[in-house]
Amino acid sequence: EDQVTQSPEALRLQEGESSSLNCSYTVSGLRGLFWYRQDPGKGPEFLFTLYSAGEEKEKERLKATLTKKESFLHITAPKPEDSATYLCAPQRGGATNKLIFGTGTLLAVQP
Amino acid sequence: DAGVTQSPTHLIKTRGQHVTLRCSPISGHKSVSWYQQVLGQGPQFIFQYYEKEERGRGNFPDRFSARQFPNYSSELNVNALLLGDSALYLCASSLVGLAGAWSTGELFFGEGSRLTVL
C-alpha cells in the first residue's frame, strides 16, 4: 500500500535559521515526486517535480532533493514569508496522474 | 494568464442536500482532477478526467460523481451530503502527454471551494 510520511509535522524557525523537511514514501512504480506550498485557506502552489534519484532542483531559498525512499526540502536562510504548509506528493506511473499527498509540514518563520 | 478557477469559493449546505462544484482549467490543459482536503490533512484524490472520460477514481462513495465538458471545464457533484463531506474541494489541471506519457506532469491547483455541511 502506498504510504507518504512527512516530518516534522510542525517546525518553528527563526529568520535566517536553515533547516530541512523530510518526506518518506513507499510508492511502487514512482513516476515523480512533487512539492507544493499551501497557505491557509488557499490551494496548493506548485514548487518542484523530481523524477529520478539524485536529482536536485532549486528555487530561491528552497532546494529539493530525491533518493529512492525519501525527498528533502532544504530551506536556506528562511524569511517570514516562507511560512506555510509544505506538501509532498509522489506520483505513481500509470493511467492517471494521481498524486498521493502527505499530511504536510507546517513551517513558521519568526522575524 | 488565468489559472485554474473554481466556483463557488464558499458554500454552506445541510445534511442530505446536493452540491455542484465547478472548475475551469488553465487554457490548453485537457486534464482535470478533483481532490478533497479535510482540515489538517493532505488532499485526497477523488477523480481525474481527460477528454471527457474518467481516467481514475479514488476511494470515495458513489455519492460523488463528476463530468468534463467539451471545453474541458468540469463539475463535481456530491449527493446526500454528510457532515463528513465538509472540506476544501480542490480542482487541478494539467497538460497530458501523448499515449499516456505524462511529458508535463505538473498539476496546477485552484483556490478551492470550501464546503460546510451542517
PDB file of C-alpha atoms in Angstrom:
ATOM      1  CA  GLU A   1       0.000   0.000   0.000  1.00  0.00           C
ATOM      2  CA  ASP A   2       1.230   3.481  -0.861  1.00  0.00           C
ATOM      3  CA  GLN A   3       2.458   5.472   2.115  1.00  0.00           C
ATOM      4  CA  VAL A   4       3.754   9.007   2.462  1.00  0.00           C
ATOM      5  CA  THR A   5       5.066  10.374   5.747  1.00  0.00           C
ATOM      6  CA  GLN A   6       6.223  13.935   6.278  1.00  0.00           C
ATOM      7  CA  SER A   7       8.268  15.098   9.225  1.00  0.00           C
ATOM      8  CA  PRO A   8       8.266  17.078  11.318  1.00  0.00           C
ATOM      9  CA  GLU A   9       4.554  17.853  11.493  1.00  0.00           C
ATOM     10  CA  ALA A  10       5.373  21.402  12.528  1.00  0.00           C
ATOM     11  CA  LEU A  11       8.580  23.420  12.570  1.00  0.00           C
ATOM     12  CA  ARG A  12       9.292  26.823  14.035  1.00  0.00           C
ATOM     13  CA  LEU A  13      12.415  28.634  12.832  1.00  0.00           C
ATOM     14  CA  GLN A  14      13.981  31.989  13.448  1.00  0.00           C
ATOM     15  CA  GLU A  15      14.529  34.120  10.379  1.00  0.00           C
ATOM     16  CA  GLY A  16      17.814  33.044   8.783  1.00  0.00           C
ATOM     17  CA  GLU A  17      17.876  29.651  10.550  1.00  0.00           C
ATOM     18  CA  SER A  18      18.239  26.971   7.855  1.00  0.00           C
ATOM     19  CA  SER A  19      16.591  23.547   8.145  1.00  0.00           C
ATOM     20  CA  SER A  20      15.222  20.594   6.188  1.00  0.00           C
ATOM     21  CA  LEU A  21      11.829  18.969   5.810  1.00  0.00           C
ATOM     22  CA  ASN A  22      11.573  15.241   5.176  1.00  0.00           C
ATOM     23  CA  CYS A  23       9.216  13.188   3.008  1.00  0.00           C
ATOM     24  CA  SER A  24       9.485   9.400   3.261  1.00  0.00           C
ATOM     25  CA  TYR A  25       7.499   7.381   0.762  1.00  0.00           C
ATOM     26  CA  THR A  26       6.625   3.848  -0.217  1.00  0.00           C
ATOM     27  CA  VAL A  27       5.100   4.030  -3.678  1.00  0.00           C
ATOM     28  CA  SER A  28       5.544   1.338  -6.268  1.00  0.00           C
ATOM     29  CA  GLY A  29       6.444   2.458  -9.750  1.00  0.00           C
ATOM     30  CA  LEU A  30       7.245   6.048  -8.794  1.00  0.00           C
ATOM     31  CA  ARG A  31       7.000   8.396 -11.752  1.00  0.00           C
ATOM     32  CA  GLY A  32       7.767  11.644  -9.983  1.00  0.00           C
ATOM     33  CA  LEU A  33       7.653  13.418  -6.649  1.00  0.00           C
ATOM     34  CA  PHE A  34       6.009  16.800  -6.299  1.00  0.00           C
ATOM     35  CA  TRP A  35       6.447  19.526  -3.694  1.00  0.00           C
ATOM     36  CA  TYR A  36       3.763  22.127  -3.079  1.00  0.00           C
ATOM     37  CA  ARG A  37       3.399  25.102  -0.774  1.00  0.00           C
ATOM     38  CA  GLN A  38      -0.030  25.815   0.721  1.00  0.00           C
ATOM     39  CA  ASP A  39      -1.074  28.989   2.500  1.00  0.00           C
ATOM     40  CA  PRO A  40      -4.077  28.880   4.875  1.00  0.00           C
ATOM     41  CA  GLY A  41      -7.384  28.644   3.005  1.00  0.00           C
ATOM     42  CA  LYS A  42      -5.649  28.536  -0.390  1.00  0.00           C
ATOM     43  CA  GLY A  43      -4.945  25.863  -2.974  1.00  0.00           C
ATOM     44  CA  PRO A  44      -1.506  24.219  -3.172  1.00  0.00           C
ATOM     45  CA  GLU A  45       1.085  26.168  -5.154  1.00  0.00           C
ATOM     46  CA  PHE A  46       3.432  24.089  -7.301  1.00  0.00           C
ATOM     47  CA  LEU A  47       7.124  24.253  -6.352  1.00  0.00           C
ATOM     48  CA  PHE A  48       9.091  21.330  -7.846  1.00  0.00           C
ATOM     49  CA  THR A  49       8.874  17.967  -9.552  1.00  0.00           C
ATOM     50  CA  LEU A  50      11.714  15.456  -9.157  1.00  0.00           C
ATOM     51  CA  TYR A  51      11.848  12.416 -11.414  1.00  0.00           C
ATOM     52  CA  SER A  52      14.934  10.395 -10.510  1.00  0.00           C
ATOM     53  CA  ALA A  53      17.115   9.621  -7.504  1.00  0.00           C
ATOM     54  CA  GLY A  54      19.935  12.108  -7.189  1.00  0.00           C
ATOM     55  CA  GLU A  55      18.017  14.899  -8.874  1.00  0.00           C
ATOM     56  CA  GLU A  56      18.039  18.339  -7.250  1.00  0.00           C
ATOM     57  CA  LYS A  57      16.037  21.463  -8.011  1.00  0.00           C
ATOM     58  CA  GLU A  58      16.299  24.956  -6.552  1.00  0.00           C
ATOM     59  CA  LYS A  59      14.042  27.952  -6.322  1.00  0.00           C
ATOM     60  CA  GLU A  60      15.104  30.990  -4.334  1.00  0.00           C
ATOM     61  CA  ARG A  61      15.728  29.757  -0.764  1.00  0.00           C
ATOM     62  CA  LEU A  62      14.346  26.266  -1.423  1.00  0.00           C
ATOM     63  CA  LYS A  63      16.160  23.187  -2.690  1.00  0.00           C
ATOM     64  CA  ALA A  64      14.519  19.799  -3.179  1.00  0.00           C
ATOM     65  CA  THR A  65      16.409  16.503  -3.409  1.00  0.00           C
ATOM     66  CA  LEU A  66      15.284  12.937  -4.085  1.00  0.00           C
ATOM     67  CA  THR A  67      16.505   9.471  -3.124  1.00  0.00           C
ATOM     68  CA  LYS A  68      14.800   6.136  -3.732  1.00  0.00           C
ATOM     69  CA  LYS A  69      12.939   6.344  -0.431  1.00  0.00           C
ATOM     70  CA  GLU A  70      12.974   9.982   0.634  1.00  0.00           C
ATOM     71  CA  SER A  71      12.833  13.543  -0.517  1.00  0.00           C
ATOM     72  CA  PHE A  72      14.121  16.551   1.354  1.00  0.00           C
ATOM     73  CA  LEU A  73      13.141  20.171   1.083  1.00  0.00           C
ATOM     74  CA  HIS A  74      16.015  22.319   2.315  1.00  0.00           C
ATOM     75  CA  ILE A  75      15.237  25.881   3.339  1.00  0.00           C
ATOM     76  CA  THR A  76      18.224  28.208   3.466  1.00  0.00           C
ATOM     77  CA  ALA A  77      18.064  31.448   5.463  1.00  0.00           C
ATOM     78  CA  PRO A  78      14.255  31.462   5.579  1.00  0.00           C
ATOM     79  CA  LYS A  79      12.185  34.621   5.784  1.00  0.00           C
ATOM     80  CA  PRO A  80       8.780  35.106   7.459  1.00  0.00           C
ATOM     81  CA  GLU A  81       7.099  34.959   4.031  1.00  0.00           C
ATOM     82  CA  ASP A  82       8.253  31.338   3.726  1.00  0.00           C
ATOM     83  CA  SER A  83       5.775  30.430   6.472  1.00  0.00           C
ATOM     84  CA  ALA A  84       3.270  27.932   5.018  1.00  0.00           C
ATOM     85  CA  THR A  85       2.421  24.245   4.916  1.00  0.00           C
ATOM     86  CA  TYR A  86       4.717  22.282   2.617  1.00  0.00           C
ATOM     87  CA  LEU A  87       3.184  19.215   0.991  1.00  0.00           C
ATOM     88  CA  CYS A  88       4.999  16.299  -0.587  1.00  0.00           C
ATOM     89  CA  ALA A  89       3.181  14.180  -3.182  1.00  0.00           C
ATOM     90  CA  PRO A  90       4.612  11.158  -5.003  1.00  0.00           C
ATOM     91  CA  GLN A  91       3.017  10.204  -8.295  1.00  0.00           C
ATOM     92  CA  ARG A  92       2.822   6.602  -9.426  1.00  0.00           C
ATOM     93  CA  GLY A  93       3.231   5.770 -13.068  1.00  0.00           C
ATOM     94  CA  GLY A  94       0.110   4.542 -14.815  1.00  0.00           C
ATOM     95  CA  ALA A  95      -3.083   5.642 -16.461  1.00  0.00           C
ATOM     96  CA  THR A  96      -3.743   8.544 -14.108  1.00  0.00           C
ATOM     97  CA  ASN A  97      -1.716  11.486 -12.821  1.00  0.00           C
ATOM     98  CA  LYS A  98      -2.980  10.917  -9.287  1.00  0.00           C
ATOM     99  CA  LEU A  99      -0.873  12.480  -6.538  1.00  0.00           C
ATOM    100  CA  ILE A 100      -0.556  10.803  -3.145  1.00  0.00           C
ATOM    101  CA  PHE A 101      -0.205  13.603  -0.617  1.00  0.00           C
ATOM    102  CA  GLY A 102       1.378  13.525   2.797  1.00  0.00           C
ATOM    103  CA  THR A 103      -0.172  15.496   5.655  1.00  0.00           C
ATOM    104  CA  GLY A 104       2.370  18.265   5.270  1.00  0.00           C
ATOM    105  CA  THR A 105       4.830  20.169   7.426  1.00  0.00           C
ATOM    106  CA  LEU A 106       3.597  23.447   8.903  1.00  0.00           C
ATOM    107  CA  LEU A 107       6.518  25.876   8.835  1.00  0.00           C
ATOM    108  CA  ALA A 108       6.507  29.075  10.873  1.00  0.00           C
ATOM    109  CA  VAL A 109       9.404  31.516  10.432  1.00  0.00           C
ATOM    110  CA  GLN A 110       9.648  34.184  13.092  1.00  0.00           C
ATOM    111  CA  PRO A 111      11.319  37.547  12.441  1.00  0.00           C
TER     112      PRO A 111
ATOM    113  CA  ASP B   1      -2.635  34.196 -17.705  1.00  0.00           C
ATOM    114  CA  ALA B   2      -5.652  32.876 -15.854  1.00  0.00           C
ATOM    115  CA  GLY B   3      -5.001  29.973 -13.551  1.00  0.00           C
ATOM    116  CA  VAL B   4      -7.438  27.292 -12.506  1.00  0.00           C
ATOM    117  CA  THR B   5     -10.706  28.896 -11.443  1.00  0.00           C
ATOM    118  CA  GLN B   6     -13.256  27.323  -9.123  1.00  0.00           C
ATOM    119  CA  SER B   7     -16.744  28.302  -8.039  1.00  0.00           C
ATOM    120  CA  PRO B   8     -18.285  28.865  -5.626  1.00  0.00           C
ATOM    121  CA  THR B   9     -15.493  29.759  -3.211  1.00  0.00           C
ATOM    122  CA  HIS B  10     -17.582  29.069  -0.123  1.00  0.00           C
ATOM    123  CA  LEU B  11     -20.910  27.384   0.441  1.00  0.00           C
ATOM    124  CA  ILE B  12     -22.981  26.020   3.299  1.00  0.00           C
ATOM    125  CA  LYS B  13     -25.348  23.083   2.918  1.00  0.00           C
ATOM    126  CA  THR B  14     -27.372  20.891   5.249  1.00  0.00           C
ATOM    127  CA  ARG B  15     -27.218  17.131   5.546  1.00  0.00           C
ATOM    128  CA  GLY B  16     -28.986  15.289   2.738  1.00  0.00           C
ATOM    129  CA  GLN B  17     -28.669  18.115   0.243  1.00  0.00           C
ATOM    130  CA  HIS B  18     -26.840  18.024  -3.054  1.00  0.00           C
ATOM    131  CA  VAL B  19     -23.951  20.236  -4.187  1.00  0.00           C
ATOM    132  CA  THR B  20     -22.330  21.037  -7.545  1.00  0.00           C
ATOM    133  CA  LEU B  21     -18.840  22.491  -7.716  1.00  0.00           C
ATOM    134  CA  ARG B  22     -17.325  23.907 -10.885  1.00  0.00           C
ATOM    135  CA  CYS B  23     -13.842  24.177 -12.305  1.00  0.00           C
ATOM    136  CA  SER B  24     -12.257  25.832 -15.339  1.00  0.00           C
ATOM    137  CA  PRO B  25      -8.758  24.574 -16.171  1.00  0.00           C
ATOM    138  CA  ILE B  26      -5.809  26.582 -17.400  1.00  0.00           C
ATOM    139  CA  SER B  27      -6.170  27.350 -21.103  1.00  0.00           C
ATOM    140  CA  GLY B  28      -4.746  24.464 -23.119  1.00  0.00           C
ATOM    141  CA  HIS B  29      -4.948  21.937 -20.292  1.00  0.00           C
ATOM    142  CA  LYS B  30      -7.096  18.932 -21.125  1.00  0.00           C
ATOM    143  CA  SER B  31      -6.990  17.035 -17.857  1.00  0.00           C
ATOM    144  CA  VAL B  32      -8.903  17.972 -14.713  1.00  0.00           C
ATOM    145  CA  SER B  33      -8.620  16.273 -11.330  1.00  0.00           C
ATOM    146  CA  TRP B  34     -10.602  16.709  -8.132  1.00  0.00           C
ATOM    147  CA  TYR B  35      -9.230  16.401  -4.598  1.00  0.00           C
ATOM    148  CA  GLN B  36     -10.813  16.618  -1.154  1.00  0.00           C
ATOM    149  CA  GLN B  37      -8.825  18.218   1.652  1.00  0.00           C
ATOM    150  CA  VAL B  38     -10.118  17.819   5.173  1.00  0.00           C
ATOM    151  CA  LEU B  39      -8.722  20.249   7.734  1.00  0.00           C
ATOM    152  CA  GLY B  40      -5.263  19.211   8.889  1.00  0.00           C
ATOM    153  CA  GLN B  41      -4.823  16.577   6.175  1.00  0.00           C
ATOM    154  CA  GLY B  42      -3.282  16.463   2.732  1.00  0.00           C
ATOM    155  CA  PRO B  43      -5.531  16.459  -0.350  1.00  0.00           C
ATOM    156  CA  GLN B  44      -7.110  13.114  -1.259  1.00  0.00           C
ATOM    157  CA  PHE B  45      -7.678  12.133  -4.906  1.00  0.00           C
ATOM    158  CA  ILE B  46     -11.330  11.845  -5.965  1.00  0.00           C
ATOM    159  CA  PHE B  47     -11.397  11.804  -9.793  1.00  0.00           C
ATOM    160  CA  GLN B  48      -9.377  12.509 -12.898  1.00  0.00           C
ATOM    161  CA  TYR B  49     -10.966  13.327 -16.249  1.00  0.00           C
ATOM    162  CA  TYR B  50      -9.317  13.656 -19.632  1.00  0.00           C
ATOM    163  CA  GLU B  51     -11.085  14.350 -22.908  1.00  0.00           C
ATOM    164  CA  LYS B  52     -14.441  13.947 -21.144  1.00  0.00           C
ATOM    165  CA  GLU B  53     -13.643  10.445 -19.957  1.00  0.00           C
ATOM    166  CA  GLU B  54     -12.935   9.280 -16.424  1.00  0.00           C
ATOM    167  CA  ARG B  55      -9.285   8.270 -16.107  1.00  0.00           C
ATOM    168  CA  GLY B  56      -9.237   7.430 -12.438  1.00  0.00           C
ATOM    169  CA  ARG B  57     -11.346   7.314  -9.308  1.00  0.00           C
ATOM    170  CA  GLY B  58     -10.246   7.424  -5.692  1.00  0.00           C
ATOM    171  CA  ASN B  59     -11.759   5.650  -2.713  1.00  0.00           C
ATOM    172  CA  PHE B  60     -14.939   7.705  -2.458  1.00  0.00           C
ATOM    173  CA  PRO B  61     -18.567   6.517  -2.370  1.00  0.00           C
ATOM    174  CA  ASP B  62     -20.910   6.626  -5.345  1.00  0.00           C
ATOM    175  CA  ARG B  63     -22.471   9.792  -3.917  1.00  0.00           C
ATOM    176  CA  PHE B  64     -19.526  11.542  -5.581  1.00  0.00           C
ATOM    177  CA  SER B  65     -19.653  11.967  -9.336  1.00  0.00           C
ATOM    178  CA  ALA B  66     -18.067  14.243 -11.895  1.00  0.00           C
ATOM    179  CA  ARG B  67     -18.019  15.065 -15.543  1.00  0.00           C
ATOM    180  CA  GLN B  68     -15.942  17.025 -18.029  1.00  0.00           C
ATOM    181  CA  PHE B  69     -17.368  19.181 -20.778  1.00  0.00           C
ATOM    182  CA  PRO B  70     -16.135  19.732 -24.372  1.00  0.00           C
ATOM    183  CA  ASN B  71     -14.416  22.961 -23.291  1.00  0.00           C
ATOM    184  CA  TYR B  72     -12.536  20.889 -20.651  1.00  0.00           C
ATOM    185  CA  SER B  73     -14.275  22.515 -17.696  1.00  0.00           C
ATOM    186  CA  SER B  74     -15.571  20.134 -15.072  1.00  0.00           C
ATOM    187  CA  GLU B  75     -18.230  19.663 -12.403  1.00  0.00           C
ATOM    188  CA  LEU B  76     -18.055  17.690  -9.188  1.00  0.00           C
ATOM    189  CA  ASN B  77     -21.399  16.571  -7.768  1.00  0.00           C
ATOM    190  CA  VAL B  78     -21.992  15.244  -4.285  1.00  0.00           C
ATOM    191  CA  ASN B  79     -25.387  13.802  -3.338  1.00  0.00           C
ATOM    192  CA  ALA B  80     -26.902  13.123   0.095  1.00  0.00           C
ATOM    193  CA  LEU B  81     -24.374  15.278   1.897  1.00  0.00           C
ATOM    194  CA  LEU B  82     -22.964  14.082   5.206  1.00  0.00           C
ATOM    195  CA  LEU B  83     -21.266  16.104   7.926  1.00  0.00           C
ATOM    196  CA  GLY B  84     -18.014  14.377   6.987  1.00  0.00           C
ATOM    197  CA  ASP B  85     -18.151  15.868   3.488  1.00  0.00           C
ATOM    198  CA  SER B  86     -17.183  19.246   4.947  1.00  0.00           C
ATOM    199  CA  ALA B  87     -13.846  20.039   3.343  1.00  0.00           C
ATOM    200  CA  LEU B  88     -11.928  22.137   0.851  1.00  0.00           C
ATOM    201  CA  TYR B  89     -12.543  20.727  -2.631  1.00  0.00           C
ATOM    202  CA  LEU B  90      -9.661  21.356  -4.969  1.00  0.00           C
ATOM    203  CA  CYS B  91      -9.537  21.197  -8.733  1.00  0.00           C
ATOM    204  CA  ALA B  92      -6.242  20.706 -10.563  1.00  0.00           C
ATOM    205  CA  SER B  93      -5.467  20.886 -14.261  1.00  0.00           C
ATOM    206  CA  SER B  94      -2.540  19.524 -16.235  1.00  0.00           C
ATOM    207  CA  LEU B  95      -1.184  19.067 -19.733  1.00  0.00           C
ATOM    208  CA  VAL B  96      -1.284  15.500 -20.966  1.00  0.00           C
ATOM    209  CA  GLY B  97       1.445  13.886 -22.992  1.00  0.00           C
ATOM    210  CA  LEU B  98       0.877  11.500 -25.872  1.00  0.00           C
ATOM    211  CA  ALA B  99      -0.033   7.854 -25.362  1.00  0.00           C
ATOM    212  CA  GLY B 100      -0.267   8.226 -21.601  1.00  0.00           C
ATOM    213  CA  ALA B 101       3.256   9.569 -21.219  1.00  0.00           C
ATOM    214  CA  TRP B 102       2.966  12.480 -18.850  1.00  0.00           C
ATOM    215  CA  SER B 103       5.524  14.657 -20.564  1.00  0.00           C
ATOM    216  CA  THR B 104       4.500  17.590 -18.439  1.00  0.00           C
ATOM    217  CA  GLY B 105       3.379  16.129 -15.167  1.00  0.00           C
ATOM    218  CA  GLU B 106       2.786  19.223 -13.124  1.00  0.00           C
ATOM    219  CA  LEU B 107      -0.672  19.685 -11.659  1.00  0.00           C
ATOM    220  CA  PHE B 108      -1.800  23.245 -11.008  1.00  0.00           C
ATOM    221  CA  PHE B 109      -4.448  23.767  -8.361  1.00  0.00           C
ATOM    222  CA  GLY B 110      -7.212  26.291  -7.993  1.00  0.00           C
ATOM    223  CA  GLU B 111      -8.018  28.066  -4.733  1.00  0.00           C
ATOM    224  CA  GLY B 112     -10.720  25.557  -3.901  1.00  0.00           C
ATOM    225  CA  SER B 113     -14.358  25.515  -2.862  1.00  0.00           C
ATOM    226  CA  ARG B 114     -14.892  25.453   0.896  1.00  0.00           C
ATOM    227  CA  LEU B 115     -17.950  23.283   1.659  1.00  0.00           C
ATOM    228  CA  THR B 116     -19.519  23.284   5.108  1.00  0.00           C
ATOM    229  CA  VAL B 117     -22.254  20.738   5.824  1.00  0.00           C
ATOM    230  CA  LEU B 118     -24.456  21.468   8.837  1.00  0.00           C
TER     231      LEU B 118
END
